[in-house]
Coordinates of C-alpha atoms (C1' of nucleotides) in Angstrom, one line a residue:
Chain D
X207 CA -25.3 -9.9 -51.8
X208 CA -22.6 -12.2 -50.9
X209 CA -22.5 -12.6 -47.2
X210 CA -18.8 -12.8 -46.7
X211 CA -18.6 -9.6 -48.8
X212 CA -21.2 -8.3 -46.4
X213 CA -19.4 -8.7 -43.2
X214 CA -16.2 -7.1 -44.5
X215 CA -16.9 -4.8 -47.1
X216 CA -20.0 -3.4 -45.3
X217 CA -18.2 -2.7 -42.3
X218 CA -14.5 -2.3 -43.0
X219 CA -14.2 0.9 -44.8
X220 CA -12.7 2.8 -42.3
X221 CA -11.3 0.1 -39.8
X222 CA -7.8 0.4 -38.4
X223 CA -5.4 -2.2 -38.4
X224 CA -5.1 -3.6 -35.0
X225 CA -2.4 -6.1 -35.8
X226 CA 0.0 -3.4 -36.5
X227 CA -0.9 -1.9 -33.1
X228 CA -0.1 -5.4 -31.6
X229 CA 3.0 -5.5 -33.0
X230 CA 4.1 -1.9 -31.7
X231 CA 2.5 -3.2 -28.1
X232 CA 5.0 -6.1 -28.5
X233 CA 7.9 -4.0 -29.2
X234 CA 7.3 -2.1 -26.0
X235 CA 6.2 -4.9 -23.6
X236 CA 8.2 -4.6 -20.4
X237 CA 8.5 -6.6 -17.3
X238 CA 7.7 -4.3 -14.7
X239 CA 3.8 -3.7 -15.1
X240 CA 4.1 -0.5 -13.0
X241 CA 6.8 1.2 -13.9
X242 CA 7.7 0.4 -17.4
X243 CA 4.6 1.9 -19.1
X244 CA 6.6 4.7 -20.7
X245 CA 3.6 5.1 -23.3
X246 CA 1.3 5.9 -20.7
X247 CA 3.0 8.4 -19.0
X248 CA 0.0 10.6 -19.3
X249 CA -2.1 8.3 -17.5
X250 CA 0.6 7.4 -15.1
X251 CA 1.3 10.9 -14.0
X252 CA -2.3 11.8 -13.2
X253 CA -1.8 8.7 -10.8
X254 CA 1.0 10.0 -9.7
X255 CA -0.1 13.3 -9.0
X256 CA -2.7 11.6 -6.8
X257 CA -0.3 9.5 -5.1
X258 CA 1.8 12.5 -4.5
X259 CA -0.9 14.6 -3.1
X260 CA -2.3 11.8 -1.0
X261 CA 1.2 11.0 0.3
X262 CA 1.8 14.5 0.7
X263 CA -1.3 14.4 3.1
X264 CA 0.2 11.8 5.1
X265 CA 3.8 13.6 5.2
X266 CA 1.6 16.7 6.6
X267 CA 0.8 14.8 9.8
X268 CA -2.6 16.3 9.1
X269 CA -4.0 12.9 8.7
X270 CA -2.5 11.3 11.6
X271 CA -1.6 13.8 14.2
X272 CA -4.0 16.6 13.9
X273 CA -6.9 14.4 13.4
X274 CA -6.1 11.6 15.9
X275 CA -4.4 13.9 18.3
X276 CA -6.5 16.4 19.5
X277 CA -4.0 17.6 21.8
X278 CA -1.7 18.5 19.2
X279 CA -1.2 22.3 19.0
X280 CA -2.6 23.6 15.7
X281 CA -0.6 26.6 15.3
X282 CA 2.6 25.1 15.9
X283 CA 2.3 21.8 14.8
X284 CA 4.1 20.6 17.9
X285 CA 2.4 19.0 20.9
X286 CA 1.5 21.6 23.4
X287 CA 3.1 19.4 25.9
X288 CA 6.7 20.3 26.4
X289 CA 8.1 17.7 28.7
X290 CA 11.6 18.7 28.0
X291 CA 13.0 21.0 30.7
X292 CA 14.7 23.2 28.0
X293 CA 13.3 25.3 25.4
X294 CA 13.9 24.1 21.9
X295 CA 15.6 27.7 21.3
X296 CA 18.3 27.0 23.6
X297 CA 20.1 24.3 21.8
X298 CA 18.4 21.7 23.9
X299 CA 19.1 23.8 27.1
X300 CA 22.7 23.8 27.0
X301 CA 22.6 27.3 28.1
X302 CA 20.2 26.6 31.0
X303 CA 22.4 23.4 32.0
X304 CA 25.1 25.4 33.9
X305 CA 26.4 24.8 37.1
X306 CA 24.6 27.5 38.7
X307 CA 21.1 26.0 37.7
X308 CA 21.8 23.3 40.5
X309 CA 21.3 19.9 41.0
X310 CA 17.3 20.0 41.1
X311 CA 17.1 20.6 37.2
X312 CA 19.5 17.8 36.6
X313 CA 17.6 15.6 39.1
X314 CA 14.2 16.5 37.4
X315 CA 15.6 15.6 34.1
X316 CA 17.1 12.5 35.1
X317 CA 13.7 11.6 36.7
X318 CA 11.9 12.7 33.5
X319 CA 14.3 10.1 31.8
X320 CA 13.3 7.3 33.9
X321 CA 9.7 8.0 33.7
X322 CA 10.2 8.0 29.8
X323 CA 9.4 11.6 29.4
X324 CA 12.9 12.4 28.0
X325 CA 12.0 14.9 25.1
X326 CA 10.0 17.4 23.5
X327 CA 8.9 15.6 20.0
X328 CA 9.3 18.5 18.3
X329 CA 12.7 19.6 19.4
X330 CA 15.7 19.8 17.4
X331 CA 19.3 19.9 18.9
X332 CA 20.8 22.7 16.6
X333 CA 24.3 22.2 18.2
X334 CA 24.4 18.5 17.0
X335 CA 25.5 17.2 13.6
X336 CA 25.6 13.9 11.4
X337 CA 23.2 11.5 13.3
X338 CA 22.1 13.3 16.2
X339 CA 18.9 14.7 15.1
X340 CA 18.4 12.1 12.3
X341 CA 16.4 10.3 15.6
X342 CA 15.6 13.7 17.3
X343 CA 14.0 12.1 20.2
X344 CA 15.9 9.1 20.3
X345 CA 18.9 10.8 20.0
X346 CA 17.6 12.9 23.0
X347 CA 17.3 9.6 24.9
X348 CA 20.9 8.7 24.3
X349 CA 22.0 11.9 25.0
X350 CA 20.6 11.6 28.6
X351 CA 22.4 8.4 28.7
X352 CA 25.5 10.1 28.3
X353 CA 24.5 12.4 30.8
X354 CA 23.8 9.5 33.1
X355 CA 27.3 8.1 32.3
X356 CA 28.7 11.4 33.2
X357 CA 27.1 11.4 36.6
X358 CA 28.3 7.9 37.2
X359 CA 31.8 8.7 35.9
X360 CA 32.0 11.9 37.7
X361 CA 30.8 10.2 40.7
X362 CA 33.3 7.6 40.2
X363 CA 36.3 9.4 41.5
X364 CA 38.6 7.1 43.2
X365 CA 35.7 4.9 44.3
X366 CA 34.5 1.0 43.2
X367 CA 36.3 -0.6 40.5
X368 CA 33.1 -2.4 40.1
X369 CA 31.7 1.2 39.2
X370 CA 33.9 1.6 36.6
X371 CA 33.1 -1.7 34.9
X372 CA 29.4 -0.5 35.0
X373 CA 30.8 2.5 33.1
X374 CA 32.6 0.5 30.7
X375 CA 29.7 -1.6 30.0
X376 CA 27.6 1.7 29.3
X377 CA 30.6 3.0 27.1
X378 CA 30.4 0.0 24.9
X379 CA 26.7 -0.1 24.5
X380 CA 26.4 3.3 23.7
X381 CA 29.8 3.7 21.9
X382 CA 28.3 4.5 18.5
X383 CA 26.4 7.2 20.1
X384 CA 29.6 9.2 21.1
X385 CA 30.3 10.4 17.6
X386 CA 27.0 12.0 16.8
X387 CA 27.5 14.7 19.4
X388 CA 29.3 18.1 18.4
X389 CA 30.8 20.2 20.7
X390 CA 31.2 23.2 18.7
X391 CA 31.1 26.8 20.1
X392 CA 30.7 25.4 23.5
X393 CA 33.2 25.9 26.2
X394 CA 33.7 22.9 28.4
X395 CA 32.8 24.9 31.8
X396 CA 29.4 25.9 30.7
X397 CA 28.3 23.2 28.4
X398 CA 27.0 20.1 30.2
X399 CA 26.8 18.6 26.5
X400 CA 30.5 18.7 25.9
X401 CA 30.9 17.2 29.3
X402 CA 28.8 14.2 28.4
X403 CA 30.4 13.6 25.2
X404 CA 33.9 13.7 26.7
X405 CA 32.8 12.0 29.9
X406 CA 34.4 8.6 29.0
X407 CA 37.8 10.2 27.6
X408 CA 38.1 12.1 30.9
X409 CA 37.2 9.0 32.9
X410 CA 40.0 7.2 31.4
X411 CA 42.4 10.2 31.4
X412 CA 41.5 11.6 34.9
X413 CA 44.0 14.0 34.8
X414 CA 41.6 16.6 33.4
X415 CA 41.1 19.5 35.4
X416 CA 37.6 20.0 33.7
X417 CA 36.4 16.8 34.7
X418 CA 37.7 17.1 38.2
X419 CA 35.7 20.4 38.3
X420 CA 32.5 18.9 37.2
X421 CA 33.3 15.6 39.6
X422 CA 32.7 17.5 42.6
X423 CA 29.6 19.0 41.3
X424 CA 28.2 15.7 40.1
X425 CA 29.2 13.6 42.9
X426 CA 25.7 14.1 44.0
X427 CA 24.3 11.6 41.9
X428 CA 26.7 8.7 42.9
X429 CA 24.0 7.6 45.3
X430 CA 22.7 4.3 45.1
X431 CA 19.3 5.3 43.9
X432 CA 20.9 7.2 41.0
X433 CA 22.4 3.9 40.0
X434 CA 19.3 2.0 39.7
X435 CA 18.1 5.0 37.8
X436 CA 21.0 4.5 35.3
X437 CA 20.2 0.9 35.1
X438 CA 16.6 1.5 34.7
X439 CA 17.8 3.8 31.6
X440 CA 19.8 0.7 30.2
X441 CA 16.9 -1.2 30.4
X442 CA 14.6 1.4 29.2
X443 CA 16.8 1.7 25.9
X444 CA 17.0 -2.1 25.5
X445 CA 13.3 -2.3 25.7
X446 CA 13.0 0.3 22.9
X447 CA 15.4 -1.4 20.8
X448 CA 13.5 -4.6 21.2
X449 CA 10.1 -2.8 20.1
X450 CA 12.3 -1.0 17.2
X451 CA 13.6 -4.4 15.9
X452 CA 9.7 -5.8 16.1
X453 CA 8.6 -2.7 14.1
X454 CA 11.4 -3.3 11.5
X455 CA 10.5 -6.8 11.2
X456 CA 7.2 -5.6 9.9
X457 CA 8.5 -3.1 7.3
X458 CA 11.1 -5.7 6.3
X459 CA 8.2 -7.8 5.3
X460 CA 5.8 -4.9 4.1
X461 CA 8.2 -1.9 2.6
X462 CA 5.3 -0.5 1.0
X463 CA 4.1 1.3 3.5
X464 CA 6.9 3.2 4.7
X465 CA 6.6 6.0 2.6
X466 CA 3.2 7.1 3.9
X467 CA 3.6 6.3 7.3
X468 CA 6.7 8.4 7.9
X469 CA 5.6 11.8 7.1
X470 CA 9.1 12.6 5.6
X471 CA 9.0 14.0 2.0
X472 CA 12.5 13.3 1.7
X473 CA 12.0 9.6 2.4
X474 CA 9.1 9.6 0.1
X475 CA 11.1 10.9 -2.7
X476 CA 13.8 8.6 -2.1
X477 CA 11.8 5.4 -2.0
X478 CA 10.3 6.7 -5.2
X479 CA 13.8 7.1 -6.9
X480 CA 15.2 3.9 -5.3
X481 CA 12.4 2.1 -7.2
X482 CA 14.0 2.9 -10.3
X483 CA 17.4 1.8 -9.1
X484 CA 15.8 -1.8 -8.0
X485 CA 17.5 -4.4 -9.9
X486 CA 15.0 -7.2 -8.8
X487 CA 12.5 -5.3 -11.0
X488 CA 9.6 -6.6 -8.7
X489 CA 6.8 -4.7 -7.6
X490 CA 5.9 -5.1 -3.8
X491 CA 3.9 -8.0 -4.9
X492 CA 6.5 -9.8 -6.9
X493 CA 4.4 -10.2 -9.8
X494 CA 6.3 -13.1 -11.5
X495 CA 3.9 -13.6 -14.2
X496 CA 4.5 -10.3 -15.8
X497 CA 7.8 -11.6 -16.5
X498 CA 6.6 -14.3 -18.9
X499 CA 6.8 -12.8 -22.3
X500 CA 3.2 -13.2 -22.9
X501 CA 1.2 -11.3 -25.5
X502 CA -0.3 -8.4 -23.5
X503 CA -0.4 -4.9 -23.7
X504 CA 0.9 -2.1 -21.5
X505 CA -2.8 -1.3 -20.7
X506 CA -3.0 -4.6 -19.1
X507 CA -0.1 -4.4 -17.1
X508 CA -1.4 -0.7 -16.0
X509 CA -4.8 -2.2 -14.9
X510 CA -3.7 -5.4 -13.7
X511 CA -1.3 -3.5 -11.2
X512 CA -3.2 -0.5 -10.7
X513 CA -4.7 -1.1 -7.5
X514 CA -1.2 -1.0 -6.0
X515 CA -0.8 2.6 -7.8
X516 CA -3.9 3.8 -6.4
X517 CA -2.9 2.7 -3.1
X518 CA 0.2 4.3 -3.4
X519 CA 1.9 1.2 -3.1
X520 CA 4.8 1.7 -5.5
X521 CA 7.6 0.7 -3.8
X522 CA 9.6 -2.1 -5.0
X523 CA 10.4 -5.5 -3.0
X524 CA 13.4 -7.3 -2.2
X525 CA 13.2 -10.7 -3.6
X526 CA 12.2 -12.3 -0.4
X527 CA 8.5 -13.5 -0.1
X528 CA 7.0 -10.0 0.3
X529 CA 4.1 -10.6 3.0
X530 CA 4.7 -13.8 4.7
X531 CA 4.4 -14.2 8.6
X532 CA 5.4 -17.5 10.0
X533 CA 4.7 -19.4 6.8
X534 CA 7.3 -18.7 4.3
X535 CA 6.3 -21.0 1.5
X536 CA 4.5 -18.4 -0.8
X537 CA 3.4 -21.4 -3.0
X538 CA -0.2 -22.0 -3.0
X539 CA -0.8 -19.2 -0.4
X540 CA -4.1 -17.3 -1.1
X541 CA -3.2 -14.0 -1.5
X542 CA -6.4 -13.2 0.8
X543 CA -4.9 -15.1 3.7
X544 CA -1.5 -13.3 3.2
X545 CA -3.2 -10.1 3.3
X546 CA -5.3 -10.9 6.3
X547 CA -2.3 -12.3 7.8
X548 CA -0.7 -8.9 7.3
X549 CA -3.5 -7.0 8.6
X550 CA -3.7 -9.2 11.6
X551 CA 0.1 -9.0 12.5
X552 CA 0.2 -5.6 11.9
X553 CA -2.8 -4.8 14.1
X554 CA -1.3 -7.0 16.5
X555 CA 2.2 -5.5 16.4
X556 CA 0.9 -1.9 16.4
X557 CA -1.2 -2.5 19.5
X558 CA 1.6 -4.3 21.4
X559 CA 3.9 -1.5 20.5
X560 CA 1.3 1.0 21.6
X561 CA 0.6 -0.7 24.6
X562 CA 4.2 -1.4 25.8
X563 CA 6.4 1.5 24.9
X564 CA 5.9 4.4 27.0
X565 CA 5.4 7.9 25.9
X566 CA 9.1 8.5 25.4
X567 CA 9.9 5.3 23.6
X568 CA 6.9 5.8 21.3
X569 CA 9.4 8.4 19.8
X570 CA 11.9 5.9 19.3
X571 CA 9.6 3.6 17.8
X572 CA 9.0 6.3 15.5
X573 CA 12.7 6.9 14.8
X574 CA 13.3 3.9 14.4
X575 CA 10.8 3.7 11.3
X576 CA 11.9 6.6 10.1
X577 CA 15.7 5.4 10.2
X578 CA 14.5 2.2 8.6
X579 CA 13.1 4.1 5.6
X580 CA 16.3 5.7 5.0
X581 CA 17.8 2.3 5.0
X582 CA 15.9 0.8 2.2
X583 CA 16.0 4.0 0.2
X584 CA 19.4 3.2 -0.5
X585 CA 21.6 6.4 -0.9
X586 CA 21.2 7.9 2.2
X587 CA 21.9 11.4 2.9
X588 CA 22.5 12.0 6.3
X589 CA 21.6 15.8 6.2
X590 CA 18.1 14.8 4.7
X591 CA 17.5 13.0 7.8
X592 CA 17.4 15.9 9.8
X593 CA 13.7 17.4 9.3
X594 CA 13.2 20.4 11.4
X595 CA 10.2 20.9 9.8
X596 CA 8.9 17.7 10.5
X597 CA 5.8 18.0 12.7
X598 CA 5.2 15.7 15.5
X599 CA 3.4 12.8 14.6
X600 CA 1.2 10.9 17.3
X601 CA 2.9 7.7 17.3
X602 CA -0.5 6.4 18.3
X603 CA -1.9 7.9 15.3
X604 CA 0.8 6.3 13.5
X605 CA -0.3 2.8 14.5
X606 CA -3.5 3.2 13.3
X607 CA -2.5 5.0 9.9
X608 CA 0.1 2.1 9.7
X609 CA -2.7 -0.7 10.4
X610 CA -5.2 1.1 8.0
X611 CA -2.4 1.1 5.2
X612 CA -2.3 -2.8 5.2
X613 CA -5.8 -3.2 4.3
X614 CA -7.2 -4.2 1.3
X615 CA -9.4 -2.3 -1.0
X616 CA -12.7 -2.1 0.3
X617 CA -14.1 -1.0 -2.8
X618 CA -13.7 -1.4 -6.5
X619 CA -12.1 1.1 -8.7
X620 CA -12.0 2.2 -12.2
X621 CA -9.2 0.4 -13.0
X622 CA -10.9 -2.6 -11.3
X623 CA -13.7 -2.1 -13.9
X624 CA -11.3 -1.7 -16.8
X625 CA -9.5 -4.8 -16.0
X626 CA -13.0 -6.9 -15.7
X627 CA -13.8 -5.5 -19.0
X628 CA -10.6 -7.0 -20.3
X629 CA -11.4 -9.9 -18.7
X630 CA -14.8 -10.4 -20.4
X631 CA -12.7 -10.8 -23.3
X632 CA -11.9 -14.3 -21.9
X633 CA -14.9 -15.0 -19.7
X634 CA -18.6 -14.1 -20.0
X635 CA -19.6 -15.8 -16.8
X636 CA -16.5 -15.6 -14.6
X637 CA -17.0 -17.9 -11.3
X638 CA -16.5 -16.2 -8.1
X639 CA -13.3 -18.3 -7.6
X640 CA -12.0 -16.7 -10.9
X641 CA -13.2 -13.1 -9.4
X642 CA -11.2 -13.5 -6.5
X643 CA -8.2 -14.7 -8.4
X644 CA -8.1 -11.5 -10.4
X645 CA -9.3 -9.2 -7.9
X646 CA -7.1 -10.4 -5.0
X647 CA -6.3 -6.7 -4.0
X648 CA -10.0 -6.4 -3.1
X649 CA -11.2 -7.5 0.3
X650 CA -14.2 -9.2 -1.0
X651 CA -17.7 -9.1 0.5
X652 CA -21.0 -9.7 -0.5
X653 CA -21.5 -6.4 -1.9
X654 CA -18.1 -6.3 -3.8
X655 CA -19.0 -9.8 -5.4
X656 CA -22.4 -8.7 -6.1
X657 CA -20.7 -5.2 -7.6
X658 CA -18.4 -7.7 -9.8
X659 CA -21.1 -10.2 -10.8
X660 CA -23.0 -7.0 -12.0
X661 CA -20.5 -5.7 -14.0
X662 CA -20.3 -8.9 -15.9
X663 CA -24.0 -9.2 -16.2
X664 CA -24.0 -5.4 -17.7
X665 CA -21.3 -6.5 -19.9
X666 CA -23.1 -9.4 -21.1
X667 CA -26.1 -7.3 -21.8
X668 CA -24.3 -4.8 -24.1
X669 CA -22.6 -7.8 -25.6
X670 CA -25.6 -9.6 -26.6
X671 CA -27.8 -6.5 -27.7
X672 CA -24.9 -5.6 -30.0
X673 CA -25.4 -9.2 -31.2
X674 CA -28.9 -8.9 -31.5
X675 CA -28.7 -5.8 -33.3
X676 CA -26.3 -6.6 -35.9
X677 CA -28.1 -10.2 -36.3
X678 CA -30.9 -8.1 -37.3
X679 CA -29.3 -5.8 -39.3
X680 CA -28.1 -8.9 -41.4
X681 CA -31.4 -9.9 -41.8
X682 CA -32.6 -6.7 -43.1
X683 CA -29.8 -6.5 -45.2
X684 CA -30.7 -10.0 -46.8
X685 CA -27.7 -12.2 -45.6
X686 CA -29.1 -15.3 -46.2
X687 CA -26.1 -17.7 -45.4
X688 CA -25.3 -17.7 -41.9
X689 CA -21.6 -18.9 -42.8
X690 CA -21.2 -15.3 -44.1
X691 CA -21.5 -13.8 -41.0
X692 CA -18.2 -13.4 -39.5
X693 CA -16.6 -11.1 -36.9
X694 CA -13.3 -10.0 -37.7
X695 CA -11.1 -7.0 -36.4
X696 CA -12.0 -4.7 -39.0
X697 CA -15.8 -5.6 -38.9
X698 CA -18.0 -2.8 -37.3
X699 CA -19.3 -5.0 -34.8
X700 CA -15.8 -6.0 -33.2
X701 CA -15.4 -2.1 -33.4
X702 CA -18.3 -1.5 -31.3
X703 CA -17.4 -4.2 -28.7
X704 CA -13.7 -3.0 -28.8
X705 CA -14.9 0.5 -28.0
X706 CA -17.1 -0.8 -25.1
X707 CA -14.4 -3.1 -23.3
X708 CA -11.5 -1.8 -24.5
X709 CA -11.9 1.8 -25.1
X710 CA -8.3 3.0 -25.2
X711 CA -7.5 0.3 -27.8
X712 CA -4.6 -0.8 -26.5
X713 CA -5.3 -4.6 -25.3
X714 CA -4.6 -6.9 -28.4
X715 CA -8.2 -8.8 -28.1
X716 CA -7.8 -12.5 -28.4
X717 CA -8.8 -14.2 -31.1
X718 CA -10.9 -16.5 -29.2
X719 CA -13.4 -13.6 -28.5
X720 CA -13.7 -13.1 -32.2
X721 CA -15.0 -16.4 -32.5
X722 CA -17.1 -16.3 -29.8
X723 CA -18.5 -13.1 -30.9
X724 CA -18.8 -14.8 -34.2
X725 CA -20.8 -17.8 -32.6
X726 CA -23.3 -15.6 -30.8
X727 CA -23.9 -13.5 -33.6
X728 CA -24.8 -16.8 -35.8
X729 CA -26.9 -17.9 -33.1
X730 CA -28.9 -14.8 -32.8
X731 CA -29.1 -14.8 -36.6
X732 CA -30.6 -18.3 -36.8
X733 CA -33.1 -17.7 -33.9
X734 CA -34.8 -14.6 -35.4
X735 CA -34.5 -16.3 -38.9
X736 CA -36.6 -19.0 -37.7
X737 CA -38.9 -16.6 -35.6
X738 CA -37.7 -18.0 -32.3
X739 CA -37.5 -14.5 -31.0
X740 CA -41.2 -14.8 -30.6
X741 CA -40.9 -16.7 -27.4
X742 CA -40.1 -14.5 -24.7
X743 CA -37.5 -16.6 -23.4
X744 CA -35.7 -17.5 -26.9
X745 CA -32.4 -15.8 -25.7
X746 CA -32.2 -18.2 -23.0
X747 CA -30.8 -21.1 -25.1
X748 CA -28.1 -18.5 -26.6
X749 CA -27.0 -17.8 -23.5
X750 CA -26.7 -21.3 -22.5
X751 CA -24.5 -22.0 -25.5
X752 CA -22.5 -18.8 -25.0
X753 CA -21.9 -19.5 -21.5
X754 CA -19.8 -22.8 -22.4
X755 CA -17.3 -20.8 -24.4
X756 CA -15.5 -19.5 -21.7
X757 CA -11.5 -19.6 -21.6
X758 CA -9.2 -19.4 -19.1
X759 CA -8.2 -16.0 -17.7
X760 CA -4.4 -15.5 -18.5
X761 CA -2.3 -15.6 -15.5
X762 CA -1.3 -12.1 -16.1
X763 CA -4.8 -11.2 -14.5
X764 CA -4.4 -13.5 -11.6
X765 CA -2.7 -13.1 -8.6
X766 CA 1.2 -13.5 -8.7
X767 CA 1.7 -16.8 -6.9
X768 CA -1.0 -18.7 -8.5
X769 CA -0.3 -21.4 -10.8
Chain Y
dG1231 C1' -33.4 -18.1 2.2
dG1232 C1' -29.5 -17.0 -0.3
dC1233 C1' -27.7 -16.2 -4.7
dT1234 C1' -27.3 -15.5 -9.7
dC1235 C1' -29.1 -14.1 -14.0
dG1236 C1' -31.7 -11.1 -17.0
dC1237 C1' -34.9 -7.4 -18.1
dC1238 C1' -36.0 -2.6 -17.3
dT1239 C1' -35.5 2.0 -16.0
dG1240 C1' -32.4 6.1 -15.0
Chain V
dC852 C1' -23.1 1.6 -14.6
dA853 C1' -26.4 0.8 -11.0
dG854 C1' -30.8 -0.4 -8.5
dG855 C1' -35.2 -2.4 -8.4
dC856 C1' -37.6 -6.5 -9.5
dG857 C1' -39.0 -11.3 -10.7
dA858 C1' -37.5 -16.0 -12.0
dG859 C1' -35.1 -19.8 -11.2
dC860 C1' -31.8 -22.7 -8.7
dC861 C1' -29.8 -24.9 -4.8

DNA sequence: GGCTCGCCTG
DNA sequence: CAGGCGAGCC
């Protein structure tokens, strides 16, 4: 029997043309490893479903607030502690805020503001439009600033010009807030909100009779302690803004967590949709190597970037370096260090924010995050920014959730396994460095490393078993010339290997792997043919030969900023 | 002693 | 594929 005929004719009867598949792959290759895989939509859809369900879990607030905030009312979804002096059903208490309610209620509210207890988290002001309820609690806070302004301006009367300057300062500071207040359906006589809205205009046009009427009532608050409280409010607002900016800086650097921490379905959807609009074409990790028109498959791009998918980190990223704090030189920055930096920074920031901001400013912080999400989602519909059904999410829980979302995978996934199998086509004995390079999204530990090593051990085991089996089979078939032992894409041996390591058959197996397989087959054939297999350790020599045939793992498998 | 490897087993 | 085990290496 002709050995060359043996290798092909014996095993190629039902072979498939993988080269044809390869060409097909090339035609469908796209740059984006995560989003361009239209041909694997079925697979991706299942992942998306998982993502959506998991993100919905976060959005529901159950993950953050219910578990983490035992004080939350499980039936209403809102905190049972309602610090706002007015019930939500009264449109922020407008009806109660009348002249007859007296000064005590106002004082109580102002004192609450100063104490940072300005709002009930779940309250939604129904009589406001545009941006007011975007930041439900934050707006509430700003609204109270207007109340303060009104108090001050109403108390101004014919008094000091310095007080006027003070109010003008406040006017300029909160000028952008003025436009958010709607005064519909409320008469100026009975609506304190209207009074607040118009306070400055009334202040400037002191001929307003309504204003004059309120002035006499509000003059109660013109005392020095009230001014101090007013300034305290300003300081509190500044602190809130500073905290918000701090948090924003985190999310600018790590936008991928915005979707999940927000708990806002609209935001989530918009972020998802904006992904497709992102002209940068980069994933959150900014994988540059995927833009190299290398010969690889969609399956590879799926597997390589799959951890992001599994972690619901599907958001795109602007061109700036993704996750660097302090050091903006992304070159030669180990990904592990970047991730660790993110974790540490997020932890510090979140802990810092949680410890510094008062209970009221937690809400401001939360709303700042909320708005930031909208900003990044591009086409922002202000109406979507109102989320009446949005359950109150305990900001402290948010802090923990956010921090956890920064974490790396602490376990290997099935996609890591798929990736490892594809890597086996290049390296049978990967070093720990290569493993860390290729699985940079995994928090390496002894356990993880051992598992990866074990995987490749299992891969080798299967590989060598197949080699021995086919070598013995060739011997029984009477193959006498080792040169006739070849491994080609049509051969049964390759099909068995391909089925094991590349079950989906959508990865272009490198030719080098065929060469290595052929060498291995011949090594086994020779050893068996000369009786070396009687030595219990006869395979060791073969292993030693094969271990020297490893190739470099392509850049697609490695971290994005590795050379 | 810790680690890796291969073999065996489930 | 993972766990257990022993061998070998450093």
